Amino acid sequence: MLTLFLPVFFWLGRALDPLLFLSPFSFVAAAFALSLLLRQHRLWAGIIRDSKSAAFEQHDLTRENIKRATFGFTDTVVSNLVIFAIGGFSLLLPYRFLRTVIDQAAELNVARPESPFLRPFWLIGELAALPGSILATLMIAAAHIFIPSTRLVAFLAPLRGRKGALPSRLLPLSALAHGLNLSFRFAPGKRQPWVGPKDGRAKQTSADLRKAGLVFLVAGLIGLLATLMLLAFALAGP
C-alpha cells in the first residue's frame, strides 16, 4: 500500500508545483493548501479541551498533551515548511502521507515502530524529517534563553542519543524536557526508560503545559525572525 501510494502523492505534488506562480489566484490557492498542512488549531483546541475537563491529578493526560504539542510543532510546522522549501508539494505530499502512517503506528511514543514491514519506511521518513527536526530542536533550545526559570542545558540535551528512538521525536522532546525539567515515557510500560533529566518531573500540570506552549511560541518567533533576516540578506545581495 505504501509503495503504491507514495509515487501517486509524488506525481500529484509535481503537478501542483507549476501552479504555484501561474497566477495570483493559484498562488493563494497553493498557500491555502499549505496552511491546511501546517494548521495547529485542531491540535491545540483538543489540548485545551482536555486541560479544562481533566482533574488536577490527571498528570498522564497532561504529559501526553505536552508530547502531542511538541510533535505538532516540530513535525507539522517546522519539518513541513523545511521539506516544502526544499522540494515543494512533490516532496511534501508523499512525506505527509508517509508520516501519517508512521505516526499511527508509533502513536505518541519516542520508540520506533516494531513492525518489520514499516522499517524501510520509517527510515525514509526519519531521513526526510531530520533537517526540520534539528532546526526545530535548535529553536526550542534557543527559546529557553528568553523564558525565565528554564534551563539552558536544553542546548546539550539532544546530544544524548537513545537506542531504538525516532530521532525526529527524541531530539525536540529531549530539549524541551531538559529545559523545563520534565520527564516523558520513552514507550508504554512501567519498565520503559524516561526522556529527560534524572530529576525531571513526571507529574506535570497545566502550568507545565502553558510554559511548553510559551516555549513553542517563542521558538516560532525566533524561526520567523531568522527567516526574515535571511530573506533580507538575500534581497540585499548583488
mmCIF file of N, CA, C and O in Angstrom, residues 41-107:
data_model
loop_
_atom_site.group_PDB
_atom_site.id
_atom_site.type_symbol
_atom_site.label_atom_id
_atom_site.label_comp_id
_atom_site.label_asym_id
_atom_site.label_seq_id
_atom_site.Cartn_x
_atom_site.Cartn_y
_atom_site.Cartn_z
ATOM 1 N N HIS A 41 -4.666 24.589 14.936
ATOM 2 C CA HIS A 41 -5.870 24.937 15.685
ATOM 3 C C HIS A 41 -6.544 23.723 16.287
ATOM 4 O O HIS A 41 -6.904 23.713 17.476
ATOM 5 N N ARG A 42 -6.733 22.684 15.477
ATOM 6 C CA ARG A 42 -7.431 21.492 15.974
ATOM 7 C C ARG A 42 -6.629 20.815 17.068
ATOM 8 O O ARG A 42 -7.194 20.339 18.064
ATOM 9 N N LEU A 43 -5.308 20.778 16.903
ATOM 10 C CA LEU A 43 -4.444 20.166 17.918
ATOM 11 C C LEU A 43 -4.582 20.878 19.256
ATOM 12 O O LEU A 43 -4.845 20.255 20.285
ATOM 13 N N TRP A 44 -4.431 22.214 19.246
ATOM 14 C CA TRP A 44 -4.480 22.960 20.500
ATOM 15 C C TRP A 44 -5.896 23.063 21.052
ATOM 16 O O TRP A 44 -6.079 23.161 22.275
ATOM 17 N N ALA A 45 -6.900 23.020 20.185
ATOM 18 C CA ALA A 45 -8.283 23.013 20.674
ATOM 19 C C ALA A 45 -8.543 21.748 21.491
ATOM 20 O O ALA A 45 -9.176 21.797 22.560
ATOM 21 N N GLY A 46 -8.031 20.611 21.010
ATOM 22 C CA GLY A 46 -8.174 19.372 21.765
ATOM 23 C C GLY A 46 -7.392 19.391 23.056
ATOM 24 O O GLY A 46 -7.868 18.902 24.097
ATOM 25 N N ILE A 47 -6.187 19.955 23.023
ATOM 26 C CA ILE A 47 -5.363 20.028 24.229
ATOM 27 C C ILE A 47 -6.022 20.924 25.278
ATOM 28 O O ILE A 47 -6.081 20.579 26.468
ATOM 29 N N ILE A 48 -6.534 22.074 24.840
ATOM 30 C CA ILE A 48 -7.200 22.987 25.777
ATOM 31 C C ILE A 48 -8.458 22.359 26.339
ATOM 32 O O ILE A 48 -8.762 22.485 27.531
ATOM 33 N N ARG A 49 -9.206 21.646 25.495
ATOM 34 C CA ARG A 49 -10.416 20.981 25.967
ATOM 35 C C ARG A 49 -10.072 19.928 27.024
ATOM 36 O O ARG A 49 -10.756 19.818 28.056
ATOM 37 N N ASP A 50 -9.013 19.172 26.775
ATOM 38 C CA ASP A 50 -8.595 18.165 27.754
ATOM 39 C C ASP A 50 -8.161 18.799 29.060
ATOM 40 O O ASP A 50 -8.470 18.296 30.148
ATOM 41 N N SER A 51 -7.417 19.905 28.958
ATOM 42 C CA SER A 51 -6.919 20.545 30.179
ATOM 43 C C SER A 51 -8.049 21.133 31.012
ATOM 44 O O SER A 51 -7.958 21.197 32.240
ATOM 45 N N LYS A 52 -9.133 21.550 30.362
ATOM 46 C CA LYS A 52 -10.268 22.093 31.102
ATOM 47 C C LYS A 52 -11.107 21.010 31.753
ATOM 48 O O LYS A 52 -11.629 21.198 32.860
ATOM 49 N N SER A 53 -11.208 19.878 31.081
ATOM 50 C CA SER A 53 -12.055 18.799 31.593
ATOM 51 C C SER A 53 -11.319 17.861 32.531
ATOM 52 O O SER A 53 -11.941 17.150 33.323
ATOM 53 N N ALA A 54 -9.973 17.842 32.465
ATOM 54 C CA ALA A 54 -9.197 16.904 33.268
ATOM 55 C C ALA A 54 -9.087 17.390 34.702
ATOM 56 O O ALA A 54 -9.038 18.585 34.985
ATOM 57 N N ALA A 55 -9.064 16.424 35.612
ATOM 58 C CA ALA A 55 -8.822 16.737 37.011
ATOM 59 C C ALA A 55 -7.362 17.111 37.203
ATOM 60 O O ALA A 55 -6.503 16.767 36.398
ATOM 61 N N PHE A 56 -7.092 17.803 38.306
ATOM 62 C CA PHE A 56 -5.728 18.270 38.556
ATOM 63 C C PHE A 56 -4.759 17.103 38.676
ATOM 64 O O PHE A 56 -3.590 17.226 38.353
ATOM 65 N N GLU A 57 -5.252 15.942 39.119
ATOM 66 C CA GLU A 57 -4.373 14.806 39.345
ATOM 67 C C GLU A 57 -4.088 14.003 38.091
ATOM 68 O O GLU A 57 -3.304 13.049 38.136
ATOM 69 N N GLN A 58 -4.717 14.325 36.990
ATOM 70 C CA GLN A 58 -4.530 13.539 35.770
ATOM 71 C C GLN A 58 -3.239 13.965 35.071
ATOM 72 O O GLN A 58 -3.246 14.567 34.001
ATOM 73 N N HIS A 59 -2.117 13.606 35.704
ATOM 74 C CA HIS A 59 -0.818 14.026 35.194
ATOM 75 C C HIS A 59 -0.474 13.318 33.880
ATOM 76 O O HIS A 59 0.218 13.889 33.042
ATOM 77 N N ASP A 60 -0.946 12.071 33.724
ATOM 78 C CA ASP A 60 -0.635 11.327 32.498
ATOM 79 C C ASP A 60 -1.202 12.032 31.267
ATOM 80 O O ASP A 60 -0.537 12.118 30.226
ATOM 81 N N LEU A 61 -2.424 12.525 31.389
ATOM 82 C CA LEU A 61 -3.065 13.212 30.269
ATOM 83 C C LEU A 61 -2.315 14.494 29.920
ATOM 84 O O LEU A 61 -2.082 14.787 28.739
ATOM 85 N N THR A 62 -1.908 15.241 30.932
ATOM 86 C CA THR A 62 -1.154 16.471 30.682
ATOM 87 C C THR A 62 0.187 16.158 30.040
ATOM 88 O O THR A 62 0.616 16.847 29.098
ATOM 89 N N ARG A 63 0.847 15.113 30.519
ATOM 90 C CA ARG A 63 2.145 14.727 29.942
ATOM 91 C C ARG A 63 1.994 14.322 28.488
ATOM 92 O O ARG A 63 2.821 14.708 27.634
ATOM 93 N N GLU A 64 0.949 13.586 28.161
ATOM 94 C CA GLU A 64 0.718 13.185 26.780
ATOM 95 C C GLU A 64 0.384 14.391 25.901
ATOM 96 O O GLU A 64 0.800 14.458 24.737
ATOM 97 N N ASN A 65 -0.331 15.359 26.454
ATOM 98 C CA ASN A 65 -0.670 16.551 25.672
ATOM 99 C C ASN A 65 0.561 17.397 25.385
ATOM 100 O O ASN A 65 0.660 18.008 24.315
ATOM 101 N N ILE A 66 1.495 17.461 26.323
ATOM 102 C CA ILE A 66 2.735 18.198 26.067
ATOM 103 C C ILE A 66 3.528 17.508 24.966
ATOM 104 O O ILE A 66 4.102 18.167 24.085
ATOM 105 N N LYS A 67 3.565 16.181 24.979
ATOM 106 C CA LYS A 67 4.225 15.445 23.900
ATOM 107 C C LYS A 67 3.529 15.707 22.572
ATOM 108 O O LYS A 67 4.179 15.922 21.545
ATOM 109 N N ARG A 68 2.207 15.700 22.590
ATOM 110 C CA ARG A 68 1.442 15.934 21.356
ATOM 111 C C ARG A 68 1.724 17.333 20.808
ATOM 112 O O ARG A 68 1.891 17.512 19.594
ATOM 113 N N ALA A 69 1.815 18.318 21.690
ATOM 114 C CA ALA A 69 2.113 19.678 21.247
ATOM 115 C C ALA A 69 3.531 19.782 20.692
ATOM 116 O O ALA A 69 3.777 20.487 19.708
ATOM 117 N N THR A 70 4.464 19.064 21.321
ATOM 118 C CA THR A 70 5.855 19.084 20.851
ATOM 119 C C THR A 70 5.965 18.511 19.455
ATOM 120 O O THR A 70 6.581 19.106 18.562
ATOM 121 N N PHE A 71 5.375 17.340 19.244
ATOM 122 C CA PHE A 71 5.443 16.710 17.927
ATOM 123 C C PHE A 71 4.659 17.512 16.891
ATOM 124 O O PHE A 71 5.031 17.532 15.705
ATOM 125 N N GLY A 72 3.586 18.173 17.325
ATOM 126 C CA GLY A 72 2.832 19.012 16.395
ATOM 127 C C GLY A 72 3.657 20.186 15.902
ATOM 128 O O GLY A 72 3.625 20.522 14.712
ATOM 129 N N PHE A 73 4.410 20.806 16.811
ATOM 130 C CA PHE A 73 5.243 21.941 16.421
ATOM 131 C C PHE A 73 6.399 21.502 15.531
ATOM 132 O O PHE A 73 6.656 22.101 14.482
ATOM 133 N N THR A 74 7.101 20.456 15.936
ATOM 134 C CA THR A 74 8.315 20.065 15.217
ATOM 135 C C THR A 74 8.008 19.433 13.871
ATOM 136 O O THR A 74 8.654 19.754 12.867
ATOM 137 N N ASP A 75 7.029 18.545 13.822
ATOM 138 C CA ASP A 75 6.770 17.821 12.578
ATOM 139 C C ASP A 75 5.759 18.539 11.692
ATOM 140 O O ASP A 75 5.993 18.763 10.508
ATOM 141 N N THR A 76 4.619 18.925 12.279
ATOM 142 C CA THR A 76 3.557 19.511 11.473
ATOM 143 C C THR A 76 3.930 20.897 10.953
ATOM 144 O O THR A 76 3.541 21.274 9.844
ATOM 145 N N VAL A 77 4.695 21.657 11.722
ATOM 146 C CA VAL A 77 5.037 23.020 11.309
ATOM 147 C C VAL A 77 6.437 23.082 10.702
ATOM 148 O O VAL A 77 6.609 23.333 9.502
ATOM 149 N N VAL A 78 7.454 22.838 11.516
ATOM 150 C CA VAL A 78 8.834 23.095 11.081
ATOM 151 C C VAL A 78 9.259 22.133 9.975
ATOM 152 O O VAL A 78 9.744 22.553 8.916
ATOM 153 N N SER A 79 9.103 20.831 10.198
ATOM 154 C CA SER A 79 9.534 19.864 9.181
ATOM 155 C C SER A 79 8.768 20.037 7.881
ATOM 156 O O SER A 79 9.341 19.944 6.786
ATOM 157 N N ASN A 80 7.463 20.302 7.966
ATOM 158 C CA ASN A 80 6.680 20.526 6.751
ATOM 159 C C ASN A 80 7.199 21.723 5.959
ATOM 160 O O ASN A 80 7.318 21.675 4.728
ATOM 161 N N LEU A 81 7.503 22.822 6.670
ATOM 162 C CA LEU A 81 7.988 24.014 5.984
ATOM 163 C C LEU A 81 9.360 23.780 5.349
ATOM 164 O O LEU A 81 9.618 24.236 4.227
ATOM 165 N N VAL A 82 10.239 23.077 6.062
ATOM 166 C CA VAL A 82 11.570 22.808 5.524
ATOM 167 C C VAL A 82 11.473 21.934 4.278
ATOM 168 O O VAL A 82 12.119 22.200 3.254
ATOM 169 N N ILE A 83 10.671 20.882 4.342
ATOM 170 C CA ILE A 83 10.527 19.976 3.197
ATOM 171 C C ILE A 83 9.874 20.705 2.023
ATOM 172 O O ILE A 83 10.268 20.527 0.863
ATOM 173 N N PHE A 84 8.901 21.559 2.296
ATOM 174 C CA PHE A 84 8.266 22.320 1.217
ATOM 175 C C PHE A 84 9.259 23.286 0.585
ATOM 176 O O PHE A 84 9.267 23.464 -0.640
ATOM 177 N N ALA A 85 10.111 23.908 1.404
ATOM 178 C CA ALA A 85 11.111 24.820 0.870
ATOM 179 C C ALA A 85 12.126 24.091 -0.005
ATOM 180 O O ALA A 85 12.637 24.657 -0.974
ATOM 181 N N ILE A 86 12.396 22.828 0.310
ATOM 182 C CA ILE A 86 13.371 22.057 -0.461
ATOM 183 C C ILE A 86 12.775 21.530 -1.763
ATOM 184 O O ILE A 86 13.386 21.624 -2.826
ATOM 185 N N GLY A 87 11.579 20.959 -1.668
ATOM 186 C CA GLY A 87 11.036 20.268 -2.843
ATOM 187 C C GLY A 87 9.609 20.563 -3.205
ATOM 188 O O GLY A 87 9.037 19.884 -4.077
ATOM 189 N N GLY A 88 8.979 21.555 -2.559
ATOM 190 C CA GLY A 88 7.608 21.893 -2.901
ATOM 191 C C GLY A 88 6.623 20.782 -2.533
ATOM 192 O O GLY A 88 6.907 19.914 -1.707
ATOM 193 N N PHE A 89 5.466 20.804 -3.185
ATOM 194 C CA PHE A 89 4.446 19.803 -2.901
ATOM 195 C C PHE A 89 4.871 18.402 -3.333
ATOM 196 O O PHE A 89 4.380 17.409 -2.792
ATOM 197 N N SER A 90 5.782 18.288 -4.297
ATOM 198 C CA SER A 90 6.191 16.969 -4.787
ATOM 199 C C SER A 90 6.925 16.171 -3.708
ATOM 200 O O SER A 90 6.941 14.934 -3.758
ATOM 201 N N LEU A 91 7.535 16.831 -2.749
ATOM 202 C CA LEU A 91 8.142 16.142 -1.606
ATOM 203 C C LEU A 91 7.234 16.173 -0.383
ATOM 204 O O LEU A 91 7.213 15.212 0.393
ATOM 205 N N LEU A 92 6.504 17.258 -0.219
ATOM 206 C CA LEU A 92 5.696 17.408 0.989
ATOM 207 C C LEU A 92 4.537 16.420 1.040
ATOM 208 O O LEU A 92 4.273 15.818 2.094
ATOM 209 N N LEU A 93 3.838 16.228 -0.067
ATOM 210 C CA LEU A 93 2.669 15.335 -0.044
ATOM 211 C C LEU A 93 3.038 13.884 0.266
ATOM 212 O O LEU A 93 2.410 13.265 1.142
ATOM 213 N N PRO A 94 4.044 13.289 -0.407
ATOM 214 C CA PRO A 94 4.399 11.924 -0.018
ATOM 215 C C PRO A 94 4.959 11.840 1.404
ATOM 216 O O PRO A 94 4.727 10.848 2.094
ATOM 217 N N TYR A 95 5.664 12.881 1.840
ATOM 218 C CA TYR A 95 6.173 12.876 3.216
ATOM 219 C C TYR A 95 5.024 12.880 4.216
ATOM 220 O O TYR A 95 5.050 12.146 5.201
ATOM 221 N N ARG A 96 4.016 13.711 3.987
ATOM 222 C CA ARG A 96 2.894 13.773 4.917
ATOM 223 C C ARG A 96 2.139 12.448 4.968
ATOM 224 O O ARG A 96 1.719 12.004 6.040
ATOM 225 N N PHE A 97 1.965 11.808 3.807
ATOM 226 C CA PHE A 97 1.300 10.513 3.801
ATOM 227 C C PHE A 97 2.123 9.483 4.567
ATOM 228 O O PHE A 97 1.595 8.739 5.403
ATOM 229 N N LEU A 98 3.426 9.451 4.300
ATOM 230 C CA LEU A 98 4.305 8.501 4.978
ATOM 231 C C LEU A 98 4.331 8.767 6.476
ATOM 232 O O LEU A 98 4.273 7.838 7.289
ATOM 233 N N ARG A 99 4.384 10.024 6.847
ATOM 234 C CA ARG A 99 4.458 10.382 8.266
ATOM 235 C C ARG A 99 3.169 10.036 8.991
ATOM 236 O O ARG A 99 3.188 9.639 10.156
ATOM 237 N N THR A 100 2.044 10.183 8.334
ATOM 238 C CA THR A 100 0.763 9.842 8.948
ATOM 239 C C THR A 100 0.699 8.361 9.274
ATOM 240 O O THR A 100 0.244 7.961 10.355
ATOM 241 N N VAL A 101 1.174 7.529 8.350
ATOM 242 C CA VAL A 101 1.186 6.079 8.594
ATOM 243 C C VAL A 101 2.116 5.735 9.751
ATOM 244 O O VAL A 101 1.780 4.936 10.632
ATOM 245 N N ILE A 102 3.296 6.346 9.779
ATOM 246 C CA ILE A 102 4.260 6.079 10.861
ATOM 247 C C ILE A 102 3.708 6.550 12.197
ATOM 248 O O ILE A 102 3.835 5.860 13.218
ATOM 249 N N ASP A 103 3.082 7.729 12.219
ATOM 250 C CA ASP A 103 2.542 8.275 13.465
ATOM 251 C C ASP A 103 1.428 7.399 14.022
ATOM 252 O O ASP A 103 1.276 7.275 15.244
ATOM 253 N N GLN A 104 0.641 6.801 13.153
ATOM 254 C CA GLN A 104 -0.414 5.912 13.623
ATOM 255 C C GLN A 104 0.163 4.673 14.282
ATOM 256 O O GLN A 104 -0.403 4.154 15.252
ATOM 257 N N ALA A 105 1.314 4.205 13.787
ATOM 258 C CA ALA A 105 1.959 3.033 14.391
ATOM 259 C C ALA A 105 2.710 3.403 15.662
ATOM 260 O O ALA A 105 2.662 2.681 16.662
ATOM 261 N N ALA A 106 3.397 4.536 15.643
ATOM 262 C CA ALA A 106 4.194 4.947 16.800
ATOM 263 C C ALA A 106 3.355 5.628 17.866
ATOM 264 O O ALA A 106 3.775 5.694 19.030
ATOM 265 N N GLU A 107 2.178 6.146 17.494
ATOM 266 C CA GLU A 107 1.317 6.910 18.395
ATOM 267 C C GLU A 107 2.126 8.074 18.982
ATOM 268 O O GLU A 107 2.759 8.812 18.246
#
